[in-house]
Coordinates of N, CA and C in Angstrom, one line a residue:
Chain A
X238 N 173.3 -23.5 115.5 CA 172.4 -23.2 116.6 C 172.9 -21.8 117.2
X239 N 171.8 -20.9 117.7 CA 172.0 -19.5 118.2 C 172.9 -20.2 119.6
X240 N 173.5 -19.0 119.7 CA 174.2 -19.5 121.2 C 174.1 -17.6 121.6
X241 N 174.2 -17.6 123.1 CA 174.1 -16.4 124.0 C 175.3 -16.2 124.9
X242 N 176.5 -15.5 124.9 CA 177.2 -15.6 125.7 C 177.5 -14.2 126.5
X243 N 177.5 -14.2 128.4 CA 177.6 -13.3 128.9 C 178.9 -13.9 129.6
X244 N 180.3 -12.9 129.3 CA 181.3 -13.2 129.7 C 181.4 -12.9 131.4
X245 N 180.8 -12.1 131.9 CA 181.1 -11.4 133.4 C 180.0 -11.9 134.3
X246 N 180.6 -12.8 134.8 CA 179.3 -13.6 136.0 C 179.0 -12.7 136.6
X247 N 180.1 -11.8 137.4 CA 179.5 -10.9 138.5 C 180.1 -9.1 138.1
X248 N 179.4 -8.6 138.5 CA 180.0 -7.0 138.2 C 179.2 -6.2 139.4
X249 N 180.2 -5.2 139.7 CA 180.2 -4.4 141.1 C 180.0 -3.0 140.5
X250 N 179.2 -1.8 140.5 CA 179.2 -0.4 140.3 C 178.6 0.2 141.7
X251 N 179.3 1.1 141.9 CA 178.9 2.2 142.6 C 177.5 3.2 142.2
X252 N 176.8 3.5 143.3 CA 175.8 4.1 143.6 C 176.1 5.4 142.6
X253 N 174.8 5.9 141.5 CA 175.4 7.1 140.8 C 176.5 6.4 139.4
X254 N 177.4 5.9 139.5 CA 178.2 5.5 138.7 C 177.8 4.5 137.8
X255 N 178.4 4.8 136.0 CA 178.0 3.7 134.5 C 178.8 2.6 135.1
X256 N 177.7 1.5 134.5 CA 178.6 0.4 134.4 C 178.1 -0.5 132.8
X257 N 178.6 -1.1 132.6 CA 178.2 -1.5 131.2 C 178.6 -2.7 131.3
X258 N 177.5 -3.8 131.1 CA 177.3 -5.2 130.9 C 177.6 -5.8 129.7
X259 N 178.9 -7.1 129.0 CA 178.9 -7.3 128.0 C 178.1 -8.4 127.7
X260 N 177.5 -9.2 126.3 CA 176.8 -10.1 125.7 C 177.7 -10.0 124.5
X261 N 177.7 -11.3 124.1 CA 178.0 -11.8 122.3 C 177.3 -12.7 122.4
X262 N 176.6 -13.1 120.9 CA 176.1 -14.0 120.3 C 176.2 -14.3 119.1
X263 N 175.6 -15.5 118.6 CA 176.2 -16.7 117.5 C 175.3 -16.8 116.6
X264 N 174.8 -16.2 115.7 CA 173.8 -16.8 114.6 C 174.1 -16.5 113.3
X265 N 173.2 -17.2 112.2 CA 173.8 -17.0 110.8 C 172.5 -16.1 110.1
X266 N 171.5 -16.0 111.1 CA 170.3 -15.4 111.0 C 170.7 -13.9 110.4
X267 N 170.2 -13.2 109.7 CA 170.3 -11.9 109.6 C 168.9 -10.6 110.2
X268 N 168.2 -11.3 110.6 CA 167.0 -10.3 111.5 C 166.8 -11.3 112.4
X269 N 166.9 -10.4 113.5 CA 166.5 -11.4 114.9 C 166.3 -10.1 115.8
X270 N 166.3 -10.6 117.0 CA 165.8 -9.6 117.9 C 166.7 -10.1 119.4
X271 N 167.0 -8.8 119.8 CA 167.7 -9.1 121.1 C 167.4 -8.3 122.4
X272 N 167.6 -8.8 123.7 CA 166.6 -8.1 124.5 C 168.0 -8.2 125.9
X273 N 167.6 -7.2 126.5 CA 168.3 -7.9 128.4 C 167.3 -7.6 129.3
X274 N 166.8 -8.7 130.0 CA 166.0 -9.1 131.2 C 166.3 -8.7 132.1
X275 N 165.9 -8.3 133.3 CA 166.4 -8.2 134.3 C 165.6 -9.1 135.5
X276 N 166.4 -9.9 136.7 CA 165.6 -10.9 137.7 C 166.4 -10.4 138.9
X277 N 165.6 -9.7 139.5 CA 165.9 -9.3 141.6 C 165.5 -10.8 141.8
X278 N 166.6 -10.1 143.1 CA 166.2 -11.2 143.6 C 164.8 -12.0 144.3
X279 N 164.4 -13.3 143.9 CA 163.1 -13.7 144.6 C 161.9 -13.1 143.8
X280 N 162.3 -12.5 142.6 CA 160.9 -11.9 141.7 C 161.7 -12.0 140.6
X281 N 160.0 -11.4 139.9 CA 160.4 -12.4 138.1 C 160.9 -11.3 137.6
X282 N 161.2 -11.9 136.5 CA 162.2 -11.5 135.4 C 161.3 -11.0 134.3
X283 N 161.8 -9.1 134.4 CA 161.2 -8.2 133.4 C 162.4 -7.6 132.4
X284 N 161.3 -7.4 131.1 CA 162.1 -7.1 130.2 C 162.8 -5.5 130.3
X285 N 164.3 -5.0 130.4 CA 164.7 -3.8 130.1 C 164.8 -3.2 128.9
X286 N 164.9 -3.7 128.1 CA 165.2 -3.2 126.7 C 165.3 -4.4 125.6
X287 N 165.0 -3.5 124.9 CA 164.8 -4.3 123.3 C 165.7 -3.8 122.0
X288 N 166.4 -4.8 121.4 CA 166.6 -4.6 120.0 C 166.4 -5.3 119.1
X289 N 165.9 -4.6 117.7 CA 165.8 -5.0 116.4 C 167.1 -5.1 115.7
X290 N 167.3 -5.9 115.0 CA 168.9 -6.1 114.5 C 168.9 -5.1 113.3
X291 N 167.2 -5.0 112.6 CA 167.4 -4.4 111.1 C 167.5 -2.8 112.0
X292 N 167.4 -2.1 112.5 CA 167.8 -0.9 113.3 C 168.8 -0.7 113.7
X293 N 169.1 0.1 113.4 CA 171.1 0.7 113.4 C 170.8 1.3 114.9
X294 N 170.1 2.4 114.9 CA 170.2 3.1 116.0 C 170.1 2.1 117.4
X295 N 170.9 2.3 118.2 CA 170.9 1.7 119.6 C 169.7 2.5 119.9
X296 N 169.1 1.3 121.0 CA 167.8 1.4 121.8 C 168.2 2.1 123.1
X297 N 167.3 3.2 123.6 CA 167.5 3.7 125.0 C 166.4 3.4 125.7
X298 N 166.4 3.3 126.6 CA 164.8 3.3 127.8 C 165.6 4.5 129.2
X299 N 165.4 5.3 129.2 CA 165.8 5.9 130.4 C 167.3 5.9 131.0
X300 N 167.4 5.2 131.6 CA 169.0 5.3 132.2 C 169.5 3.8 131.3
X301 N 169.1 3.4 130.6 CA 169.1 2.1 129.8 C 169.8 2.3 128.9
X302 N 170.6 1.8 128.2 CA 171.1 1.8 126.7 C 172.1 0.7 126.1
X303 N 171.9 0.3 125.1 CA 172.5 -0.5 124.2 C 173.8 -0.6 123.5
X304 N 174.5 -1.1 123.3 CA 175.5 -0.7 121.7 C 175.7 -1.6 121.3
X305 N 174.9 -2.0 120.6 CA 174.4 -3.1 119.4 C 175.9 -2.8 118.0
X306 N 176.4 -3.8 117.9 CA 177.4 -4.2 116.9 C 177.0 -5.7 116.2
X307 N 176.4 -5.3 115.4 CA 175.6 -6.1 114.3 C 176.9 -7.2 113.4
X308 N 177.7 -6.6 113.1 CA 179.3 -7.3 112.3 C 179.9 -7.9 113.3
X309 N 180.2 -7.2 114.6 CA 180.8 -7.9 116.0 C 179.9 -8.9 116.5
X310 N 178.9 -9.2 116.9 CA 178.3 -9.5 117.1 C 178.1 -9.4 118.8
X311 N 177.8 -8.1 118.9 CA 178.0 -7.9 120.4 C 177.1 -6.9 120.5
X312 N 176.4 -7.1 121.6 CA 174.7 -6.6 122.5 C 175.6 -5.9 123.9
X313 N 175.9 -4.8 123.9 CA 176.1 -4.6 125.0 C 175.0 -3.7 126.4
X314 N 174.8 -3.8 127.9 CA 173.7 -2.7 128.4 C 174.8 -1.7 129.2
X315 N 174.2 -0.8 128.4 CA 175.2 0.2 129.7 C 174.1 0.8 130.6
X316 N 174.5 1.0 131.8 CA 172.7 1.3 133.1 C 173.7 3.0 133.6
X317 N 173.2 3.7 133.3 CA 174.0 5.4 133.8 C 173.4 5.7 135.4
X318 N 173.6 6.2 135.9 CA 173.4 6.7 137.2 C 172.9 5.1 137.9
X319 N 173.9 4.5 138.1 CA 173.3 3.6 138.8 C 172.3 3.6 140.1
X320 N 171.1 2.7 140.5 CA 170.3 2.9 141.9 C 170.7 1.8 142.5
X321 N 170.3 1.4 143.6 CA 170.2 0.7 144.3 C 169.4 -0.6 143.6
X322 N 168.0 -0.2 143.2 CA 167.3 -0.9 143.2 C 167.4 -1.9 142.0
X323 N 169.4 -1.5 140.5 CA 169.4 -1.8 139.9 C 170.0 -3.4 140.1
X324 N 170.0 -3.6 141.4 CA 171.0 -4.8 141.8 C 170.2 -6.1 141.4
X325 N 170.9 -6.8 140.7 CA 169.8 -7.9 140.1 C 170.5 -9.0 139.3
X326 N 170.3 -10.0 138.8 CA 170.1 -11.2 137.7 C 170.5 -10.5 136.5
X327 N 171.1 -9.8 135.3 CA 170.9 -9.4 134.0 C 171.2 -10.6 132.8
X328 N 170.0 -10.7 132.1 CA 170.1 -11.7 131.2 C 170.3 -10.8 130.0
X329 N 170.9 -11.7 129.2 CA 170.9 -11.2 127.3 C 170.6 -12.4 127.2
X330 N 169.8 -12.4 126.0 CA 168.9 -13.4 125.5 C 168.9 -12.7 123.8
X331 N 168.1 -13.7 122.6 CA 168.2 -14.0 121.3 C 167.1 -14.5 121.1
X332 N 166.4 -14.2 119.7 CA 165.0 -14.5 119.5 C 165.2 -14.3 118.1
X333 N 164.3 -15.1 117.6 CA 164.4 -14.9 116.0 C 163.4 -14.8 115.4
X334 N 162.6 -14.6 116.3 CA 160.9 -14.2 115.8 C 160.5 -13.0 116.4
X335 N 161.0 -12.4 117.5 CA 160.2 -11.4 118.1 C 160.1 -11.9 119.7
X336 N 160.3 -10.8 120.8 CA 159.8 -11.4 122.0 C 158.7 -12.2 121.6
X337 N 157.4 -11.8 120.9 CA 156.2 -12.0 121.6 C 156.0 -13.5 120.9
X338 N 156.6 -13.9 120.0 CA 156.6 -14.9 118.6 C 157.7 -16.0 118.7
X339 N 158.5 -16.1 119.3 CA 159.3 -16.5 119.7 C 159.8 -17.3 121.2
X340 N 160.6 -18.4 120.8 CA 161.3 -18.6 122.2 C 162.4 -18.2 122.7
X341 N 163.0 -17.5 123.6 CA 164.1 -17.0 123.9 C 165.1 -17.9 124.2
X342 N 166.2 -17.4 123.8 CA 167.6 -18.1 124.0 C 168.7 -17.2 125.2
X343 N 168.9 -17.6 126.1 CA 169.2 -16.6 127.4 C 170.6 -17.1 127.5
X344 N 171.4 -15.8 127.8 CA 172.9 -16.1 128.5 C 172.9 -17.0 130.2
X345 N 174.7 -16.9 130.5 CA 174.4 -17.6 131.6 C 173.4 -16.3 132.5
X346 N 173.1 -14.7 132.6 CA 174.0 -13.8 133.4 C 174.6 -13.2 134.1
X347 N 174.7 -12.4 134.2 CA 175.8 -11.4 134.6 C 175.2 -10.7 136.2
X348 N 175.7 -11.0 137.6 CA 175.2 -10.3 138.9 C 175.3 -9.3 139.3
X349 N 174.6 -8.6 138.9 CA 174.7 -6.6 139.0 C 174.4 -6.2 140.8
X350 N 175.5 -5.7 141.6 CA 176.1 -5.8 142.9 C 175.8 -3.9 142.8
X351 N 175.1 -2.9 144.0 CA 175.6 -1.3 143.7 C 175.6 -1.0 144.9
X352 N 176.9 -0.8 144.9 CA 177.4 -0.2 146.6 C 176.7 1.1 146.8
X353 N 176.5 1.5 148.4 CA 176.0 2.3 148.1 C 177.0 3.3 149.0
Chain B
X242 N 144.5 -6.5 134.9 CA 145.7 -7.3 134.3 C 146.6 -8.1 135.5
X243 N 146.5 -8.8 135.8 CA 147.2 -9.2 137.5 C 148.4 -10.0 137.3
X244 N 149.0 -10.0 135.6 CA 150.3 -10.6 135.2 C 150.3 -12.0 135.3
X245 N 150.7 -12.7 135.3 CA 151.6 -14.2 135.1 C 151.6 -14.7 136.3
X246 N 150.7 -15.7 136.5 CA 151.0 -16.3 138.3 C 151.2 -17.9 137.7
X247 N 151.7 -18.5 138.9 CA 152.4 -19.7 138.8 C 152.0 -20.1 140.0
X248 N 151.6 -21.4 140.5 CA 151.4 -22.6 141.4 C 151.8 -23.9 141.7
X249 N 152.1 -24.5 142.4 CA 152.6 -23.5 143.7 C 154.0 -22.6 143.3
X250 N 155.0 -21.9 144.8 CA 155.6 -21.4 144.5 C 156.9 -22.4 144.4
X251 N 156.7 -23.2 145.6 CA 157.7 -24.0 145.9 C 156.9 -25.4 145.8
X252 N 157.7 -25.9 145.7 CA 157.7 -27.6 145.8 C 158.7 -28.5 146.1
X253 N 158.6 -29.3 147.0 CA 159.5 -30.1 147.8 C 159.1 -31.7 147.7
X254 N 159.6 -32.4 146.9 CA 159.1 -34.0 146.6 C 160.2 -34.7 146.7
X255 N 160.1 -36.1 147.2 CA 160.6 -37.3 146.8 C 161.1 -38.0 145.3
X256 N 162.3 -38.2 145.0 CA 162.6 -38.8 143.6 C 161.3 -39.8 143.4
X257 N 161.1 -39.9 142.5 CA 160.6 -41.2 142.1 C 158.5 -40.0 142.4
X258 N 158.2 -39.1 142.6 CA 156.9 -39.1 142.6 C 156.7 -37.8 141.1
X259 N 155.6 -37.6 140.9 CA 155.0 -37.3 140.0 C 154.5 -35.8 140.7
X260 N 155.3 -34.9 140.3 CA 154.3 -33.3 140.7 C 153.2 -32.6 139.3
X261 N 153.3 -31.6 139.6 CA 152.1 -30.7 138.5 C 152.5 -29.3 138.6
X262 N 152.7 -28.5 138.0 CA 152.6 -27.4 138.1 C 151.4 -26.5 137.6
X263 N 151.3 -25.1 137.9 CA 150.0 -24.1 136.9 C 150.7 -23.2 136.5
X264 N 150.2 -23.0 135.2 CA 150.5 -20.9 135.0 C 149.2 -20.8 134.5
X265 N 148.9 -19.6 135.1 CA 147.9 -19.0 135.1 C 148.2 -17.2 133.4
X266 N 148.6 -17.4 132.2 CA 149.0 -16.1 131.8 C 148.0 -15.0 131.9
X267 N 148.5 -13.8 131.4 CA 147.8 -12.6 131.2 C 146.6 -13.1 130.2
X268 N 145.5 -12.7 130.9 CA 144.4 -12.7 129.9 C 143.6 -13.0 128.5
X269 N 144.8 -12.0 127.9 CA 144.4 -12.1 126.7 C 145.6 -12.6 125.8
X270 N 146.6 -13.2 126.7 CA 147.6 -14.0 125.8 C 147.2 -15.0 124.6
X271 N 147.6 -15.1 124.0 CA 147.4 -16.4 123.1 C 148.5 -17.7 123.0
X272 N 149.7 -17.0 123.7 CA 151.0 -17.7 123.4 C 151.6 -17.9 124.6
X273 N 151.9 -19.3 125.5 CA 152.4 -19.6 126.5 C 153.4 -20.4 126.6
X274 N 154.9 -20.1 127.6 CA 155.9 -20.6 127.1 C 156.4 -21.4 128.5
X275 N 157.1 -22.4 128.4 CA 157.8 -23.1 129.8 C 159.3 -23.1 129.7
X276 N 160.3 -22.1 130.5 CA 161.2 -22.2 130.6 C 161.8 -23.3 132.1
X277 N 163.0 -23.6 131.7 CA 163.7 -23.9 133.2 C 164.8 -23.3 133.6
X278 N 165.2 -23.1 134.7 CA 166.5 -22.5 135.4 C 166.7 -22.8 136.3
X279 N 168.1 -23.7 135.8 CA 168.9 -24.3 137.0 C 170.1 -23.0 137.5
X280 N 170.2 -23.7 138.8 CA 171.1 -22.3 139.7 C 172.8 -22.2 138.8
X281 N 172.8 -20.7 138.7 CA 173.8 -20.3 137.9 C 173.2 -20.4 136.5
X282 N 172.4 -20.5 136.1 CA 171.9 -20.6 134.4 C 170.6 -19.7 133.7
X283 N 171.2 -19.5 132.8 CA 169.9 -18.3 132.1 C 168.8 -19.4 132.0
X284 N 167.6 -18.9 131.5 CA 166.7 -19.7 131.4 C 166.7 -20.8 130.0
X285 N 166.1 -21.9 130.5 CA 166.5 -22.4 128.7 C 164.6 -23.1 128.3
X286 N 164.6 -23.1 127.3 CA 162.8 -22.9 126.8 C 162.9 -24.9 126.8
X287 N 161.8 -24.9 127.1 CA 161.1 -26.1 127.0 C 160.1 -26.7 126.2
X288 N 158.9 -25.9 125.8 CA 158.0 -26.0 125.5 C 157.2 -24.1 125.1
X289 N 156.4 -24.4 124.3 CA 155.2 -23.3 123.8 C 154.0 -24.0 123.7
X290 N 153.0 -23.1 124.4 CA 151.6 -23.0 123.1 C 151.0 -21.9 122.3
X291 N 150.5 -22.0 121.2 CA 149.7 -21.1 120.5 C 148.1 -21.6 120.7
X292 N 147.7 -21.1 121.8 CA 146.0 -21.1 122.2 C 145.9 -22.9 122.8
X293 N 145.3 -23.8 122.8 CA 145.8 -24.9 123.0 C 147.1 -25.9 122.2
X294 N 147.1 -25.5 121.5 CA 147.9 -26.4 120.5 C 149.5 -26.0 120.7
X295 N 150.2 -27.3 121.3 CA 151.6 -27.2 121.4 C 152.4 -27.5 120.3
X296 N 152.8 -26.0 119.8 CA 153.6 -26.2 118.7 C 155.4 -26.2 118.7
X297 N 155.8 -26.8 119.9 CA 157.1 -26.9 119.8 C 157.4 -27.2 121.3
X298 N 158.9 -28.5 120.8 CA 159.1 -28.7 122.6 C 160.8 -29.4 122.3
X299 N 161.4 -28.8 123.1 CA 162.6 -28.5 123.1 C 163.3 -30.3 123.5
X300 N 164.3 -30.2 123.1 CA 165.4 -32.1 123.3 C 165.2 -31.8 125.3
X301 N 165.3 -31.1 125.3 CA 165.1 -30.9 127.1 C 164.4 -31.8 127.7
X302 N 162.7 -31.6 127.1 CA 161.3 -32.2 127.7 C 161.5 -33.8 127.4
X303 N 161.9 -34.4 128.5 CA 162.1 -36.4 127.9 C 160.6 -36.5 128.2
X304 N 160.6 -37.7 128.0 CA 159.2 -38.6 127.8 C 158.8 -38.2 129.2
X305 N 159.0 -38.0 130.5 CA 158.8 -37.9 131.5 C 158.1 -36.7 132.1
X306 N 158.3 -35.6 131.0 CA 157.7 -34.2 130.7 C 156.4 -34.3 130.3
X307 N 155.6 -33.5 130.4 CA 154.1 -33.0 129.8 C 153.6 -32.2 130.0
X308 N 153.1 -31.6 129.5 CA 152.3 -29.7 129.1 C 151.1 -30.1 128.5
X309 N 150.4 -29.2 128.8 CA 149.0 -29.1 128.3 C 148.3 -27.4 128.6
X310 N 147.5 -27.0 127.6 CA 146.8 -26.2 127.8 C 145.7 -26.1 127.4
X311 N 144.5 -26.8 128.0 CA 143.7 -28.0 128.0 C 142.4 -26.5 127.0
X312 N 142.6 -25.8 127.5 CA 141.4 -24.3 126.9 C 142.0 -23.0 126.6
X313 N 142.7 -23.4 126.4 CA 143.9 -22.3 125.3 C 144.0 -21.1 126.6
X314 N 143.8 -21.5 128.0 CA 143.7 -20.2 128.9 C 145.4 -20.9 130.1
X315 N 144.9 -21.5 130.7 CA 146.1 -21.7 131.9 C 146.9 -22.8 131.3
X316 N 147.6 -23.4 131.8 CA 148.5 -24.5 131.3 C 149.2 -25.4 132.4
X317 N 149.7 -26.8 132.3 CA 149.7 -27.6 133.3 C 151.3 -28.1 133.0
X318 N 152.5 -28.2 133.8 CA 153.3 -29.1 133.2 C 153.6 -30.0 134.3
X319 N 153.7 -31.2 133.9 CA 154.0 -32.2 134.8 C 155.0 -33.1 134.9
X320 N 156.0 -33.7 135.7 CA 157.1 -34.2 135.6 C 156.4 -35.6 136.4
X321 N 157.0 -36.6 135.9 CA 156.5 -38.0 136.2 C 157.8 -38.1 136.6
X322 N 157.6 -39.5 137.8 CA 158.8 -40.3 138.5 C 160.4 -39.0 138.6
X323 N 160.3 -38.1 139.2 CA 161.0 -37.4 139.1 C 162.0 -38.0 140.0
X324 N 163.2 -36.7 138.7 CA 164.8 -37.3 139.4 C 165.6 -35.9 140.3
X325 N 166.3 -36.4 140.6 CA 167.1 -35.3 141.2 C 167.6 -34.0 140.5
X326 N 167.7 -34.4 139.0 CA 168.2 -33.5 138.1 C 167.4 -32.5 138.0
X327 N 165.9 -33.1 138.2 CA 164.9 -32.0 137.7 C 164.7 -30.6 139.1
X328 N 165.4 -30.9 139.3 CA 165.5 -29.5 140.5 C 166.1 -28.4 139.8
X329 N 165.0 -27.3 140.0 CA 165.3 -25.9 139.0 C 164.0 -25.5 139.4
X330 N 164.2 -23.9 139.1 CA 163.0 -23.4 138.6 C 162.4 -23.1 137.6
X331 N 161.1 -23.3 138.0 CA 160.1 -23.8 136.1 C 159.7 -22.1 135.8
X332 N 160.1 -21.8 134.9 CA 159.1 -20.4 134.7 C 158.5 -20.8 133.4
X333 N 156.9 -19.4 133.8 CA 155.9 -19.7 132.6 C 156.2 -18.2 132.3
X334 N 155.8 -18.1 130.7 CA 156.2 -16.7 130.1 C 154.8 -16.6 129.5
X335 N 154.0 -15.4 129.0 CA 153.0 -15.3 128.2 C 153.1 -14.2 127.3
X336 N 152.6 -14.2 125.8 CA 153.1 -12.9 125.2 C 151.7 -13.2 124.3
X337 N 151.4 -12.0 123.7 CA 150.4 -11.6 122.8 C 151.0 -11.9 120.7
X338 N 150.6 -12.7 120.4 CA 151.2 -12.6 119.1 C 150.6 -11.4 117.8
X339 N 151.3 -11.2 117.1 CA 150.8 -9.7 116.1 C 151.5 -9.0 115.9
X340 N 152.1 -8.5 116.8 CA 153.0 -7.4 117.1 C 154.5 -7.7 117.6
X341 N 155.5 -7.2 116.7 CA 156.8 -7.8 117.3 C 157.3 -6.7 118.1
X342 N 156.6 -6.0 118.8 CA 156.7 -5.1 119.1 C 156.2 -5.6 121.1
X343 N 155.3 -6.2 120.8 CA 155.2 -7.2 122.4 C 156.2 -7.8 122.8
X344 N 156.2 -8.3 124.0 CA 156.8 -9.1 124.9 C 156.8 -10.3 126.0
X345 N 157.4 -10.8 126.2 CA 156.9 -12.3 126.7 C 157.5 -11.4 128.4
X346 N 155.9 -11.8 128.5 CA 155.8 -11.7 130.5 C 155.9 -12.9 131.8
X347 N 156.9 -13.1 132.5 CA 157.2 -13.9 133.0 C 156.0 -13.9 134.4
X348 N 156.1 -15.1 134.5 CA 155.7 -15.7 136.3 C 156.9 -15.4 137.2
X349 N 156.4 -15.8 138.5 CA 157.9 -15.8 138.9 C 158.3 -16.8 139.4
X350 N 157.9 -18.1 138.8 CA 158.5 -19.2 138.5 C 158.0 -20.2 139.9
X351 N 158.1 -21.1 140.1 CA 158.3 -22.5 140.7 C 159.3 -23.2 140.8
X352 N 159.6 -23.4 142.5 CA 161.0 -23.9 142.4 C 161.0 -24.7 143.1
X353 N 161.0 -26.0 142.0 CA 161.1 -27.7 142.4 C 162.6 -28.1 142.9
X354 N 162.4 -29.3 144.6 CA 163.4 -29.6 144.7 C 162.8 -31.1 144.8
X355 N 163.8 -31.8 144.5 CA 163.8 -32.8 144.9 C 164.7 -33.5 145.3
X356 N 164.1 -34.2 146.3 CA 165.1 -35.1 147.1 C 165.5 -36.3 146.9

């Protein structure tokens, strides 16, 4: 069975300052798809980024980025200039169909804190 | 497009009674999903449908569970004789199938307690 692991319950970055969220996960699948969610508080939970596993290149979205280790088996998000507004819920999650095709498999995770 | 709504937001019941929830997805979804999350936990999947027809439902949903998506448009899930365990929030997700290039759009969930 796919399993999602986010090792850092909580993480603290400063306003302006990278912080980088880890994820590993478990499967014997060789294409799947992996994504990190984001949930503020008291509102729902939207998608930040996306990865395809058959894609080498790490995924960017803006201040967003990835480092996908396909052999490691490790999804990492690094968020650059941090905001304020980045303070939130961050989930890694696992799919083996596709967001849209698929059911998601979600870490516990990780409570993104940004001082200001 | 007015996204993913869910009804109610909250819910407050007695063990032992029988609630309902709604999601309402994006329009032109075809594919509707029921997650749960309990406090401290990523979400974990429950249930899908593809237009009405529920093609998958997770060891989670006991006999006490039920989903329906009676016209392949909104969807119902309901919890019979409810226990204390079932306190969490229910989210509904909806995604367009075709493209793996889409994405599953969340509600912002329902959060059953019970007493």
């Amino acid at each position: 069975a796919q399993t999602v692991t986010q090792s850092q319950p909580e993480m603290s970055v400063q306003e302006a300052e990278t912080v980088t969220l880890s994820c590993t996960y478990d499967t014997s699948e060789s294409d799947y798809y992996l994504f990190w969610y984001k949930q503020p508080p008291s509102r729902q939970m939207i998608l930040v980024i996306r990865q395809e596993a058959y894609k080498q290149q790490n995924a960017t979205e803006n201040r967003f980025s990835v480092n996908f280790q396909k052999a490691a088996k490790s999804f990492s998000l690094k968020i650059s200039d941090s905001q304020l507004g980045d303070a939130a819920m961050y989930f890694c999650a696992y799919s083996l169909e596709g967001g849209s095709q698929g059911n998601l498999i979600f870490g516990k995770g990780t409570k993104l804190s940004v001082k200001p | 497009d007015t996204g993913v709504s869910q009804n109610p937001r909250h819910k407050i019941t007695k063990r032992g009674q029988n609630v309902t929830f709604r999601c309402d997805p994006i329009s032109e979804h075809n594919r509707l999903y029921w997650y749960r999350q309990t406090l401290g936990q990523g979400p974990e999947f429950l249930t899908y449908f593809q237009n009405e027809a529920q093609l998958e439902k997770s060891r989670l949903l006991s006999d006490r569970f039920s989903a329906e998506r009676p016209k392949g448009s909104f969807s119902t899930l309901e919890i019979q004789r409810t226990e204390q365990g079932d306190s969490a929030m229910y989210l509904c997700a909806s995604s367009r199938t075709g493209r793996t290039t889409d994405t599953q759009y969340f509600g912002p969930g329902t959060r059953l307690t019970v007493l």
